[in-house]
Amino acid sequence: MTTTVTAPDAAVTPAAAPGGPRARAVLALALFEARELLQQIVVLVFFTVYTVAVVRQMISGHLGWHELTGHEGMAGYPALQDADRETQTSAVLLGVALFLCANRAVLRSRRQDTDRHFGTLAMDPWRRTLGHALSVVPFALFSGLIVAVRFGWAALRPGAVGHGSVFELAVSPLTVLLCGVAGVLLARLVPSAFAAPLLAVTAYVVVLDSLVFADSHWTQWLSPVVAESGGDPLPSDLIGRPAAWHALYLTGLIALLLCAALLRSGGRTARIKAATALALAATAAGIAGQSPGPSAALQAARAQVSEHPESVERCAVRGATTYCALPEWTGRTADWAEAVERVRSLTPGPAAARPLTVRQRVEARYGLEGDSSYDPLTAPGVVTVGTRWGGNRVPEFSTGLASTLVAGDEKAGGEVCDGRVVAVMWLALGAADDPLGQLRAVRLDDSTEGGSYVLTPTSGLLMSAGQTKVVAELLHRPRAEVTARVKARWTELTRPGVSTARAAELLGVAATGLGAEGGNSCSE
């Protein structure tokens, strides 16, 4: 009897398959799994909500999309060194969705009891793991596209200033990719459907705890997204964030987690081992690079621009006003000039021609999350403007400017509490398109009734209920009529010690019900 030995089919022998077909098989698996991920309710909902939210923000004006050539609030004047960071926080939710669903996708064969059939297939287990990891890439690319659109639209704003960082913009897609790969690795380490949700909740608690209690710079930067905000925009060269090192850290960590998943799946080839070593080195280098805090040179530069902005500013003269701006904000002087001219248009000749200096100031000594309050200046005719503009910042600046015109300097203007408050508020708001709306915006209580604190770029001033009543009445009247009265009675209206009741009489407003102090806010 003759025995015939048949060689095994090369198609089912992993070692015999050429490299090209293997790569195509991995890509085919990745595309299939990507489609499967897209059909997961969690991923679909999160990505849909994310996209709709970004579009809605743009339409509503949060990112400035009312008119390409117009300005809507502070978002119409973005600082691009802040706008790049604003694209990062939403990536965490997208990443969590992919972490859970990518983990579930890897465990699908275990749930359906098809693991034992994979031994008859040509594809190695580690290549299947690679296919699952690559299935996350399209979602990271989509996140990068949304980031580019969002940042690009902000950069197209006519009021945009500063410079964004490509490394800051890369954080969102890198975070999404990191979370997806982490989900794949967890499935290979702990093949349980409960592991991913449990780890997600634990990670949330740990991150929340670190945000609340930890103040160490190097531990803070171990998080994929490091949000720093609160203060006014700083010049680009004073940001001081290790964005490039952080991007390297995230890239190395992604590669390290991927290599760990491949090794766990049996992919112990020389290339994978070499890639693991390289990823570990990149991750370590990123951690080392991002760990140090602000350098001494950066701290000195921040102190210089905070204490002596005139040393770095560029000044331009427009009429009787000199505008001194930080280098990245020189294009904004035209917007400041519009506000100055509105205030000047309501003052009589000598006051309208008085020389003024608008000086931009920024508090950079305490970093991106520092307090942005400024002490009032004592130099005659010098007015403070911050690095944030639009929205409430416009009437706040106009009020500071008007108080300086009336009292002589910012410090004296912040101490005005008599009837001159009426003249100050009329100058600040009388020429606005929506004066009553601007009155609400500039007051701390967002109201046009009662006493309140009026905001300015520096110390602000108190406004009594009586003064509010008189100013609101003036803002309801025809602008030309009130302007003529103000100009005709300017000397007495701006005399120190004039009562609010007397100011009301001079402007033709009933002075009844203003209180024993004549409506002044000095005693409040």
Short mmCIF file of C-alpha atoms in Angstrom, two decimals:
data_model
loop_
_atom_site.label_atom_id
_atom_site.label_comp_id
_atom_site.label_asym_id
_atom_site.label_seq_id
_atom_site.Cartn_x
_atom_site.Cartn_y
_atom_site.Cartn_z
CA MET A 1 0.00 0.00 0.00
CA THR A 2 1.32 3.38 -0.96
CA THR A 3 1.01 6.25 1.46
CA THR A 4 0.76 9.75 0.03
CA VAL A 5 1.91 12.66 2.17
CA THR A 6 0.25 15.94 1.24
CA ALA A 7 1.99 19.16 2.14
CA PRO A 8 -0.13 21.61 4.12
CA ASP A 9 -1.78 24.37 2.20
CA ALA A 10 0.45 27.45 2.22
CA ALA A 11 -2.60 29.64 2.59
CA VAL A 12 -3.14 28.41 6.13
CA THR A 13 0.50 28.46 7.16
CA PRO A 14 1.41 31.84 8.68
CA ALA A 15 5.11 31.50 7.91
CA ALA A 16 4.49 30.97 4.21
CA ALA A 17 2.38 34.04 3.58
CA PRO A 18 4.28 36.85 1.88
CA GLY A 19 4.62 40.26 3.53
CA GLY A 20 2.37 42.11 1.06
CA PRO A 21 -0.75 39.99 1.62
CA ARG A 22 -0.16 40.03 5.37
CA ALA A 23 -0.11 43.83 5.42
CA ARG A 24 -3.22 44.01 3.26
CA ALA A 25 -4.96 41.55 5.57
CA VAL A 26 -4.13 43.67 8.62
CA LEU A 27 -5.42 46.79 6.87
CA ALA A 28 -8.58 45.00 5.79
CA LEU A 29 -9.17 43.94 9.39
CA ALA A 30 -8.52 47.49 10.59
CA LEU A 31 -11.08 48.92 8.15
CA PHE A 32 -13.63 46.31 9.14
CA GLU A 33 -13.14 46.99 12.84
CA ALA A 34 -13.28 50.76 12.22
CA ARG A 35 -16.71 50.31 10.62
CA GLU A 36 -17.75 48.17 13.55
CA LEU A 37 -16.60 50.85 16.00
CA LEU A 38 -18.55 53.50 14.12
CA GLN A 39 -21.69 51.42 14.56
CA GLN A 40 -21.25 51.29 18.32
CA ILE A 41 -23.84 53.53 19.95
CA VAL A 42 -21.37 55.07 22.41
CA VAL A 43 -18.85 56.04 19.71
CA LEU A 44 -21.50 57.26 17.30
CA VAL A 45 -23.23 59.39 19.92
CA PHE A 46 -20.05 60.92 21.30
CA PHE A 47 -18.61 61.78 17.90
CA THR A 48 -21.94 63.16 16.68
CA VAL A 49 -22.40 65.29 19.78
CA TYR A 50 -18.81 66.50 19.53
CA THR A 51 -19.18 67.51 15.88
CA VAL A 52 -22.56 69.18 16.40
CA ALA A 53 -21.24 71.04 19.46
CA VAL A 54 -18.30 72.46 17.52
CA VAL A 55 -20.51 73.55 14.62
CA ARG A 56 -23.03 75.05 17.00
CA GLN A 57 -20.34 76.96 18.84
CA MET A 58 -19.12 78.40 15.56
CA ILE A 59 -22.64 79.38 14.49
CA SER A 60 -23.52 80.91 17.84
CA GLY A 61 -20.42 83.08 17.80
CA HIS A 62 -18.47 81.29 20.54
CA LEU A 63 -15.81 80.78 17.92
CA GLY A 64 -16.90 83.83 15.97
CA TRP A 65 -18.99 82.80 12.97
CA HIS A 66 -21.71 85.42 12.80
CA GLU A 67 -19.99 87.32 10.03
CA LEU A 68 -16.54 86.67 8.65
CA THR A 69 -15.72 90.38 8.80
CA GLY A 70 -17.55 91.14 12.03
CA HIS A 71 -16.82 90.74 15.71
CA GLU A 72 -19.11 89.07 18.21
CA GLY A 73 -17.98 89.34 21.80
CA MET A 74 -14.56 88.31 23.05
CA ALA A 75 -14.55 85.27 20.73
CA GLY A 76 -14.34 87.69 17.82
CA TYR A 77 -10.87 88.67 19.01
CA PRO A 78 -9.19 85.33 19.74
CA ALA A 79 -5.61 84.90 20.88
CA LEU A 80 -4.40 81.92 18.89
CA GLN A 81 -1.97 80.86 21.63
CA ASP A 82 -5.11 80.22 23.72
CA ALA A 83 -7.31 78.94 20.89
CA ASP A 84 -5.01 75.96 20.26
CA ARG A 85 -5.43 74.74 23.87
CA GLU A 86 -9.20 75.17 23.71
CA THR A 87 -9.35 72.30 21.20
CA GLN A 88 -8.03 69.74 23.70
CA THR A 89 -10.53 69.19 26.50
CA SER A 90 -13.29 67.63 24.39
CA ALA A 91 -10.85 64.92 23.22
CA VAL A 92 -11.08 63.19 26.60
CA LEU A 93 -14.73 62.19 26.15
CA LEU A 94 -14.05 60.94 22.64
CA GLY A 95 -11.09 58.99 23.95
CA VAL A 96 -13.12 57.36 26.71
CA ALA A 97 -15.74 56.23 24.17
CA LEU A 98 -13.05 54.63 22.02
CA PHE A 99 -11.31 53.10 25.03
CA LEU A 100 -14.48 51.26 26.01
CA CYS A 101 -15.55 50.25 22.51
CA ALA A 102 -12.09 49.21 21.23
CA ASN A 103 -11.72 47.05 24.33
CA ARG A 104 -15.12 45.51 23.68
CA ALA A 105 -14.23 44.87 20.03
CA VAL A 106 -11.11 42.90 20.96
CA LEU A 107 -13.12 40.81 23.42
CA ARG A 108 -15.85 40.08 20.88
CA SER A 109 -14.40 36.69 19.93
CA ARG A 110 -14.21 35.73 23.59
CA ARG A 111 -17.83 36.68 24.20
CA GLN A 112 -18.97 34.79 21.11
CA ASP A 113 -16.69 31.80 21.84
CA THR A 114 -14.84 31.99 18.51
CA ASP A 115 -11.32 32.27 19.91
CA ARG A 116 -10.57 28.61 19.21
CA HIS A 117 -11.26 29.09 15.49
CA PHE A 118 -8.51 31.69 15.09
CA GLY A 119 -5.90 28.95 15.29
CA THR A 120 -6.91 27.78 11.81
CA LEU A 121 -6.42 31.23 10.27
CA ALA A 122 -3.33 32.53 8.54
CA MET A 123 -3.19 35.75 10.54
CA ASP A 124 -1.04 35.67 13.65
CA PRO A 125 -2.70 36.77 16.92
CA TRP A 126 -0.42 39.80 17.22
CA ARG A 127 -1.40 40.93 13.72
CA ARG A 128 -5.06 40.77 14.74
CA THR A 129 -4.14 42.94 17.71
CA LEU A 130 -2.42 45.36 15.35
CA GLY A 131 -5.53 45.48 13.18
CA HIS A 132 -7.67 46.39 16.20
CA ALA A 133 -5.24 49.15 17.17
CA LEU A 134 -5.19 50.56 13.64
CA SER A 135 -8.99 50.67 13.62
CA VAL A 136 -8.76 53.65 15.98
CA VAL A 137 -6.64 55.70 13.56
CA PRO A 138 -9.57 57.01 11.44
CA PHE A 139 -11.22 58.41 14.56
CA ALA A 140 -7.99 60.14 15.59
CA LEU A 141 -7.72 61.60 12.09
CA PHE A 142 -11.32 62.79 12.29
CA SER A 143 -10.56 64.45 15.62
CA GLY A 144 -7.54 66.12 14.01
CA LEU A 145 -9.75 67.40 11.19
CA ILE A 146 -12.22 68.92 13.65
CA VAL A 147 -9.34 70.54 15.51
CA ALA A 148 -7.96 72.00 12.27
CA VAL A 149 -11.36 73.40 11.27
CA ARG A 150 -11.98 74.85 14.71
CA PHE A 151 -8.58 76.48 15.00
CA GLY A 152 -8.54 77.58 11.36
CA TRP A 153 -11.83 79.38 11.76
CA ALA A 154 -10.53 81.22 14.81
CA ALA A 155 -7.36 82.15 12.90
CA LEU A 156 -9.47 83.64 10.08
CA ARG A 157 -11.10 86.12 12.42
CA PRO A 158 -10.07 89.70 11.57
CA GLY A 159 -9.39 90.29 15.28
CA ALA A 160 -7.20 87.21 15.74
CA VAL A 161 -3.74 87.77 17.23
CA GLY A 162 -0.79 85.65 18.27
CA HIS A 163 0.47 82.29 17.12
CA GLY A 164 -0.82 78.79 17.73
CA SER A 165 1.29 75.70 18.30
CA VAL A 166 1.06 72.62 16.09
CA PHE A 167 2.10 70.55 19.10
CA GLU A 168 -0.83 71.87 21.15
CA LEU A 169 -3.17 71.10 18.25
CA ALA A 170 -1.81 67.55 18.06
CA VAL A 171 -2.92 66.75 21.63
CA SER A 172 -6.55 66.04 20.72
CA PRO A 173 -5.93 63.37 18.03
CA LEU A 174 -3.07 61.89 20.05
CA THR A 175 -5.33 61.58 23.10
CA VAL A 176 -8.01 59.83 21.06
CA LEU A 177 -5.44 57.43 19.63
CA LEU A 178 -3.90 56.81 23.05
CA CYS A 179 -7.24 55.88 24.59
CA GLY A 180 -8.09 53.49 21.76
CA VAL A 181 -4.74 51.70 21.95
CA ALA A 182 -5.05 51.51 25.75
CA GLY A 183 -8.39 49.77 25.32
CA VAL A 184 -6.79 47.18 23.02
CA LEU A 185 -3.92 46.56 25.46
CA LEU A 186 -6.28 46.17 28.41
CA ALA A 187 -8.26 43.53 26.52
CA ARG A 188 -5.08 41.53 25.96
CA LEU A 189 -3.98 41.88 29.58
CA VAL A 190 -7.34 41.40 31.30
CA PRO A 191 -9.85 39.63 29.03
CA SER A 192 -12.88 40.74 31.00
CA ALA A 193 -15.76 42.99 29.93
CA PHE A 194 -15.78 44.64 33.36
CA ALA A 195 -12.13 45.75 33.31
CA ALA A 196 -12.50 48.70 30.91
CA PRO A 197 -15.45 50.44 32.66
CA LEU A 198 -13.83 49.89 36.05
CA LEU A 199 -10.52 51.33 34.88
CA ALA A 200 -12.26 54.29 33.22
CA VAL A 201 -14.01 55.20 36.47
CA THR A 202 -10.80 54.74 38.45
CA ALA A 203 -8.83 56.90 36.02
CA TYR A 204 -11.49 59.62 36.24
CA VAL A 205 -11.27 59.66 40.03
CA VAL A 206 -7.48 59.72 39.95
CA VAL A 207 -7.35 62.54 37.40
CA LEU A 208 -9.98 64.54 39.28
CA ASP A 209 -8.03 64.08 42.51
CA SER A 210 -4.81 65.22 40.84
CA LEU A 211 -6.53 68.32 39.47
CA VAL A 212 -7.89 69.25 42.87
CA PHE A 213 -5.06 68.33 45.20
CA ALA A 214 -1.83 67.93 43.24
CA ASP A 215 0.26 70.95 42.41
CA SER A 216 3.40 69.22 41.15
CA HIS A 217 4.30 70.37 37.65
CA TRP A 218 5.78 67.08 36.47
CA THR A 219 2.87 64.92 37.67
CA GLN A 220 0.37 67.30 36.12
CA TRP A 221 1.98 66.83 32.73
CA LEU A 222 1.64 63.05 32.86
CA SER A 223 -2.03 63.57 32.01
CA PRO A 224 -2.81 63.50 28.26
CA VAL A 225 -4.59 66.87 28.44
CA VAL A 226 -3.21 69.67 30.64
CA ALA A 227 -5.70 72.53 30.68
CA GLU A 228 -4.34 75.87 31.85
CA SER A 229 -6.62 78.89 31.63
CA GLY A 230 -8.12 81.67 33.68
CA GLY A 231 -5.93 84.69 33.11
CA ASP A 232 -5.77 87.06 30.17
CA PRO A 233 -3.88 85.84 27.08
CA LEU A 234 -0.11 86.04 27.37
CA PRO A 235 2.28 86.79 24.50
CA SER A 236 3.16 83.63 22.60
CA ASP A 237 6.79 83.65 23.71
CA LEU A 238 5.73 83.79 27.38
CA ILE A 239 3.34 80.81 27.36
CA GLY A 240 6.02 78.46 28.67
CA ARG A 241 4.16 75.19 28.08
CA PRO A 242 6.37 72.22 27.07
CA ALA A 243 4.03 71.41 24.18
CA ALA A 244 6.65 69.76 21.95
CA TRP A 245 7.92 67.52 24.76
CA HIS A 246 4.35 66.63 25.68
CA ALA A 247 3.55 65.64 22.11
CA LEU A 248 6.67 63.45 22.12
CA TYR A 249 5.58 61.91 25.42
CA LEU A 250 2.10 61.07 24.06
CA THR A 251 3.52 59.67 20.81
CA GLY A 252 6.02 57.51 22.68
CA LEU A 253 3.35 56.33 25.11
CA ILE A 254 1.02 55.34 22.26
CA ALA A 255 3.78 53.36 20.61
CA LEU A 256 4.78 51.79 23.93
CA LEU A 257 1.23 50.62 24.70
CA LEU A 258 0.86 49.27 21.18
CA CYS A 259 4.13 47.34 21.42
CA ALA A 260 3.07 45.97 24.80
CA ALA A 261 -0.18 44.72 23.26
CA LEU A 262 1.69 43.10 20.36
CA LEU A 263 4.19 41.42 22.69
CA ARG A 264 1.35 40.17 24.86
CA SER A 265 -0.24 38.68 21.73
CA GLY A 266 2.92 36.79 20.83
CA GLY A 267 4.56 39.26 18.49
CA ARG A 268 8.10 38.86 19.74
CA THR A 269 9.87 39.67 16.49
CA ALA A 270 13.10 41.65 16.40
CA ARG A 271 11.29 44.64 14.87
CA ILE A 272 8.67 44.77 17.60
CA LYS A 273 11.31 44.49 20.31
CA ALA A 274 13.34 47.28 18.69
CA ALA A 275 10.19 49.42 18.37
CA THR A 276 9.43 48.80 22.04
CA ALA A 277 12.87 50.01 23.07
CA LEU A 278 12.54 53.10 20.85
CA ALA A 279 9.04 53.86 22.21
CA LEU A 280 10.28 53.53 25.77
CA ALA A 281 13.14 55.92 25.05
CA ALA A 282 10.78 58.46 23.41
CA THR A 283 8.36 58.29 26.35
CA ALA A 284 11.16 58.78 28.86
CA ALA A 285 12.59 61.67 26.86
CA GLY A 286 9.16 63.32 26.71
CA ILE A 287 8.67 62.97 30.46
CA ALA A 288 12.13 64.37 31.16
CA GLY A 289 11.59 67.27 28.78
CA GLN A 290 8.18 68.30 30.10
CA SER A 291 8.94 67.86 33.80
CA PRO A 292 10.90 71.08 34.62
CA GLY A 293 8.84 74.16 35.47
CA PRO A 294 9.31 77.63 33.95
CA SER A 295 12.96 78.49 33.45
CA ALA A 296 14.64 81.45 35.12
CA ALA A 297 14.87 83.21 31.74
CA LEU A 298 11.14 82.79 31.14
CA GLN A 299 10.29 84.06 34.61
CA ALA A 300 12.50 87.09 34.06
CA ALA A 301 10.86 87.82 30.70
CA ARG A 302 7.39 87.49 32.27
CA ALA A 303 8.35 89.89 35.06
CA GLN A 304 9.77 92.38 32.57
CA VAL A 305 6.62 92.58 30.44
CA SER A 306 4.40 92.68 33.56
CA GLU A 307 6.28 95.43 35.37
CA HIS A 308 7.59 97.44 32.41
CA PRO A 309 5.39 96.82 29.36
CA GLU A 310 6.70 100.01 27.79
CA SER A 311 10.06 98.30 27.32
CA VAL A 312 8.64 95.90 24.73
CA GLU A 313 5.64 97.78 23.35
CA ARG A 314 5.28 99.41 19.97
CA CYS A 315 3.49 102.75 19.93
CA ALA A 316 1.48 104.49 17.22
CA VAL A 317 -0.12 107.95 17.27
CA ARG A 318 -3.69 108.45 16.08
CA GLY A 319 -4.87 112.02 16.53
CA ALA A 320 -4.43 113.09 20.15
CA THR A 321 -4.03 109.50 21.39
CA THR A 322 -0.93 107.34 21.52
CA TYR A 323 -1.57 103.60 21.41
CA CYS A 324 1.12 101.37 22.88
CA ALA A 325 0.61 97.65 22.24
CA LEU A 326 2.58 94.49 22.75
CA PRO A 327 4.10 93.29 19.45
CA GLU A 328 1.42 90.68 18.69
CA TRP A 329 -1.41 93.11 19.44
CA THR A 330 -0.41 96.05 17.24
CA GLY A 331 -3.20 95.25 14.80
CA ARG A 332 -5.77 95.83 17.52
CA THR A 333 -5.07 99.54 17.94
CA ALA A 334 -7.74 100.36 15.34
CA ASP A 335 -10.37 98.68 17.53
CA TRP A 336 -9.15 100.56 20.59
CA ALA A 337 -9.23 103.79 18.60
CA GLU A 338 -12.91 103.26 17.75
CA ALA A 339 -13.76 103.04 21.45
CA VAL A 340 -11.62 106.10 22.26
CA GLU A 341 -13.24 108.19 19.54
CA ARG A 342 -16.73 107.25 20.74
CA VAL A 343 -15.89 108.57 24.20
CA ARG A 344 -14.15 111.68 22.85
CA SER A 345 -17.16 112.49 20.63
CA LEU A 346 -19.29 113.15 23.74
CA THR A 347 -16.82 115.54 25.42
CA PRO A 348 -16.41 119.30 24.77
CA GLY A 349 -13.53 120.66 22.69
CA PRO A 350 -10.71 121.05 25.27
CA ALA A 351 -11.41 117.68 26.89
CA ALA A 352 -11.87 115.97 23.53
CA ALA A 353 -8.44 117.17 22.40
CA ARG A 354 -6.66 116.19 25.59
CA PRO A 355 -3.61 113.97 24.91
CA LEU A 356 -4.07 110.38 26.07
CA THR A 357 -1.94 107.25 26.08
CA VAL A 358 -3.58 103.85 25.83
CA ARG A 359 -1.10 101.39 27.30
CA GLN A 360 -1.55 97.64 27.03
CA ARG A 361 -0.75 95.69 30.18
CA VAL A 362 -0.57 92.00 30.99
CA GLU A 363 0.08 90.12 34.21
CA ALA A 364 2.37 87.28 33.19
CA ARG A 365 4.32 86.61 36.39
CA TYR A 366 1.92 83.93 37.61
CA GLY A 367 1.49 82.04 34.36
CA LEU A 368 -1.61 81.17 32.39
CA GLU A 369 -3.81 80.72 35.45
CA GLY A 370 -2.71 83.86 37.27
CA ASP A 371 -4.87 86.79 38.33
CA SER A 372 -5.35 89.41 35.60
CA SER A 373 -6.10 92.40 37.85
CA TYR A 374 -4.05 95.56 37.42
CA ASP A 375 -3.30 98.38 39.81
CA PRO A 376 -4.50 101.78 38.51
CA LEU A 377 -1.85 104.02 36.98
CA THR A 378 -1.10 107.46 38.39
CA ALA A 379 0.45 108.95 35.26
CA PRO A 380 -1.84 111.68 33.86
CA GLY A 381 -3.83 110.66 30.80
CA VAL A 382 -2.58 107.05 30.69
CA VAL A 383 -5.29 104.40 30.30
CA THR A 384 -4.93 100.62 30.71
CA VAL A 385 -6.14 98.10 28.16
CA GLY A 386 -5.69 94.35 28.59
CA THR A 387 -4.87 91.57 26.15
CA ARG A 388 -8.49 90.42 25.97
CA TRP A 389 -10.92 92.46 23.86
CA GLY A 390 -14.53 92.33 22.73
CA GLY A 391 -17.74 91.72 24.66
CA ASN A 392 -17.72 93.23 28.15
CA ARG A 393 -14.11 94.30 27.81
CA VAL A 394 -15.15 97.17 25.48
CA PRO A 395 -17.46 99.04 27.91
CA GLU A 396 -15.03 98.29 30.74
CA PHE A 397 -12.25 99.99 28.79
CA SER A 398 -14.55 102.88 27.86
CA THR A 399 -15.45 103.39 31.52
CA GLY A 400 -11.79 103.43 32.55
CA LEU A 401 -11.05 105.89 29.75
CA ALA A 402 -13.98 108.15 30.69
CA SER A 403 -12.99 108.20 34.38
CA THR A 404 -9.46 109.20 33.39
CA LEU A 405 -10.78 112.02 31.20
CA VAL A 406 -12.93 113.28 34.07
CA ALA A 407 -10.54 112.80 37.01
CA GLY A 408 -7.12 113.14 35.35
CA ASP A 409 -5.62 109.69 35.92
CA GLU A 410 -6.71 106.09 36.55
CA LYS A 411 -6.16 106.12 40.30
CA ALA A 412 -8.19 109.29 40.78
CA GLY A 413 -10.82 107.98 38.37
CA GLY A 414 -11.32 104.86 40.48
CA GLU A 415 -11.98 107.04 43.52
CA VAL A 416 -14.77 109.06 41.90
CA CYS A 417 -17.98 108.60 43.88
CA ASP A 418 -19.78 111.94 43.63
CA GLY A 419 -21.93 113.29 40.83
CA ARG A 420 -19.03 112.94 38.39
CA VAL A 421 -20.00 109.25 38.13
CA VAL A 422 -22.94 110.39 35.99
CA ALA A 423 -20.61 112.15 33.56
CA VAL A 424 -18.22 109.18 33.51
CA MET A 425 -20.95 106.66 32.69
CA TRP A 426 -22.49 108.88 30.04
CA LEU A 427 -19.15 109.34 28.29
CA ALA A 428 -18.48 105.60 28.49
CA LEU A 429 -21.84 104.39 27.20
CA GLY A 430 -23.65 107.29 25.54
CA ALA A 431 -22.31 106.58 22.03
CA ALA A 432 -22.70 102.78 22.20
CA ASP A 433 -25.08 100.97 19.85
CA ASP A 434 -26.90 99.44 22.84
CA PRO A 435 -26.15 101.74 25.78
CA LEU A 436 -28.47 100.06 28.29
CA GLY A 437 -27.12 96.64 27.34
CA GLN A 438 -23.60 97.98 27.81
CA LEU A 439 -24.61 99.38 31.21
CA ARG A 440 -25.69 95.90 32.30
CA ALA A 441 -22.50 94.39 30.90
CA VAL A 442 -20.19 96.73 32.73
CA ARG A 443 -21.86 96.31 36.14
CA LEU A 444 -21.09 93.43 38.46
CA ASP A 445 -24.78 92.68 39.05
CA ASP A 446 -25.73 92.75 35.33
CA SER A 447 -28.59 95.11 36.14
CA THR A 448 -29.71 98.65 35.33
CA GLU A 449 -31.26 99.23 38.75
CA GLY A 450 -29.86 99.77 42.23
CA GLY A 451 -26.29 100.28 43.33
CA SER A 452 -23.45 98.15 42.01
CA TYR A 453 -19.76 97.93 41.29
CA VAL A 454 -18.71 99.09 37.83
CA LEU A 455 -15.86 97.17 36.23
CA THR A 456 -12.86 98.75 34.52
CA PRO A 457 -9.50 97.27 33.48
CA THR A 458 -8.10 98.39 36.85
CA SER A 459 -9.86 99.19 40.14
CA GLY A 460 -13.39 100.04 38.97
CA LEU A 461 -15.75 102.38 40.77
CA LEU A 462 -18.91 102.32 42.89
CA MET A 463 -22.24 103.39 41.43
CA SER A 464 -25.12 104.24 43.76
CA ALA A 465 -28.78 103.49 43.13
CA GLY A 466 -29.39 107.19 42.56
CA GLN A 467 -26.57 107.46 40.03
CA THR A 468 -27.87 104.37 38.26
CA LYS A 469 -31.32 105.96 38.03
CA VAL A 470 -29.95 109.18 36.53
CA VAL A 471 -27.66 107.41 34.05
CA ALA A 472 -30.41 105.03 32.90
CA GLU A 473 -32.71 108.00 32.29
CA LEU A 474 -30.01 109.74 30.24
CA LEU A 475 -29.39 106.61 28.15
CA HIS A 476 -33.11 106.47 27.28
CA ARG A 477 -33.06 110.02 25.91
CA PRO A 478 -31.91 111.17 22.44
CA ARG A 479 -28.13 111.14 22.26
CA ALA A 480 -27.79 114.55 20.65
CA GLU A 481 -29.92 116.22 23.34
CA VAL A 482 -27.92 114.79 26.25
CA THR A 483 -24.59 115.38 24.53
CA ALA A 484 -25.41 119.06 24.07
CA ARG A 485 -26.31 119.41 27.77
CA VAL A 486 -23.14 117.61 28.89
CA LYS A 487 -20.88 119.76 26.76
CA ALA A 488 -22.61 122.99 27.84
CA ARG A 489 -22.31 122.16 31.56
CA TRP A 490 -19.04 120.22 31.46
CA THR A 491 -17.14 122.34 33.96
CA GLU A 492 -19.70 121.96 36.75
CA LEU A 493 -20.47 118.32 35.92
CA THR A 494 -16.81 117.37 36.35
CA ARG A 495 -16.11 119.55 39.41
CA PRO A 496 -14.91 117.42 42.36
CA GLY A 497 -17.61 117.27 45.04
CA VAL A 498 -20.60 117.92 42.79
CA SER A 499 -23.58 115.94 44.03
CA THR A 500 -25.50 113.48 41.95
CA ALA A 501 -28.64 115.51 42.56
CA ARG A 502 -26.96 118.61 41.13
CA ALA A 503 -25.68 116.66 38.13
CA ALA A 504 -29.23 115.42 37.51
CA GLU A 505 -30.58 118.99 37.62
CA LEU A 506 -27.91 120.19 35.20
CA LEU A 507 -28.87 117.45 32.75
CA GLY A 508 -32.62 117.93 33.08
CA VAL A 509 -33.34 114.76 35.06
CA ALA A 510 -35.67 114.75 38.08
CA ALA A 511 -33.51 114.77 41.21
CA THR A 512 -36.13 113.29 43.52
CA GLY A 513 -35.56 110.16 45.56
CA LEU A 514 -31.76 110.26 45.43
CA GLY A 515 -31.21 109.98 49.18
CA ALA A 516 -29.70 112.11 51.93
CA GLU A 517 -26.24 112.10 50.33
CA GLY A 518 -27.57 113.55 47.11
CA GLY A 519 -27.28 110.20 45.36
CA ASN A 520 -23.51 109.89 45.78
CA SER A 521 -21.86 106.49 46.32
CA CYS A 522 -19.10 107.77 48.63
CA SER A 523 -20.79 106.54 51.79
CA GLU A 524 -21.78 103.11 50.40
#
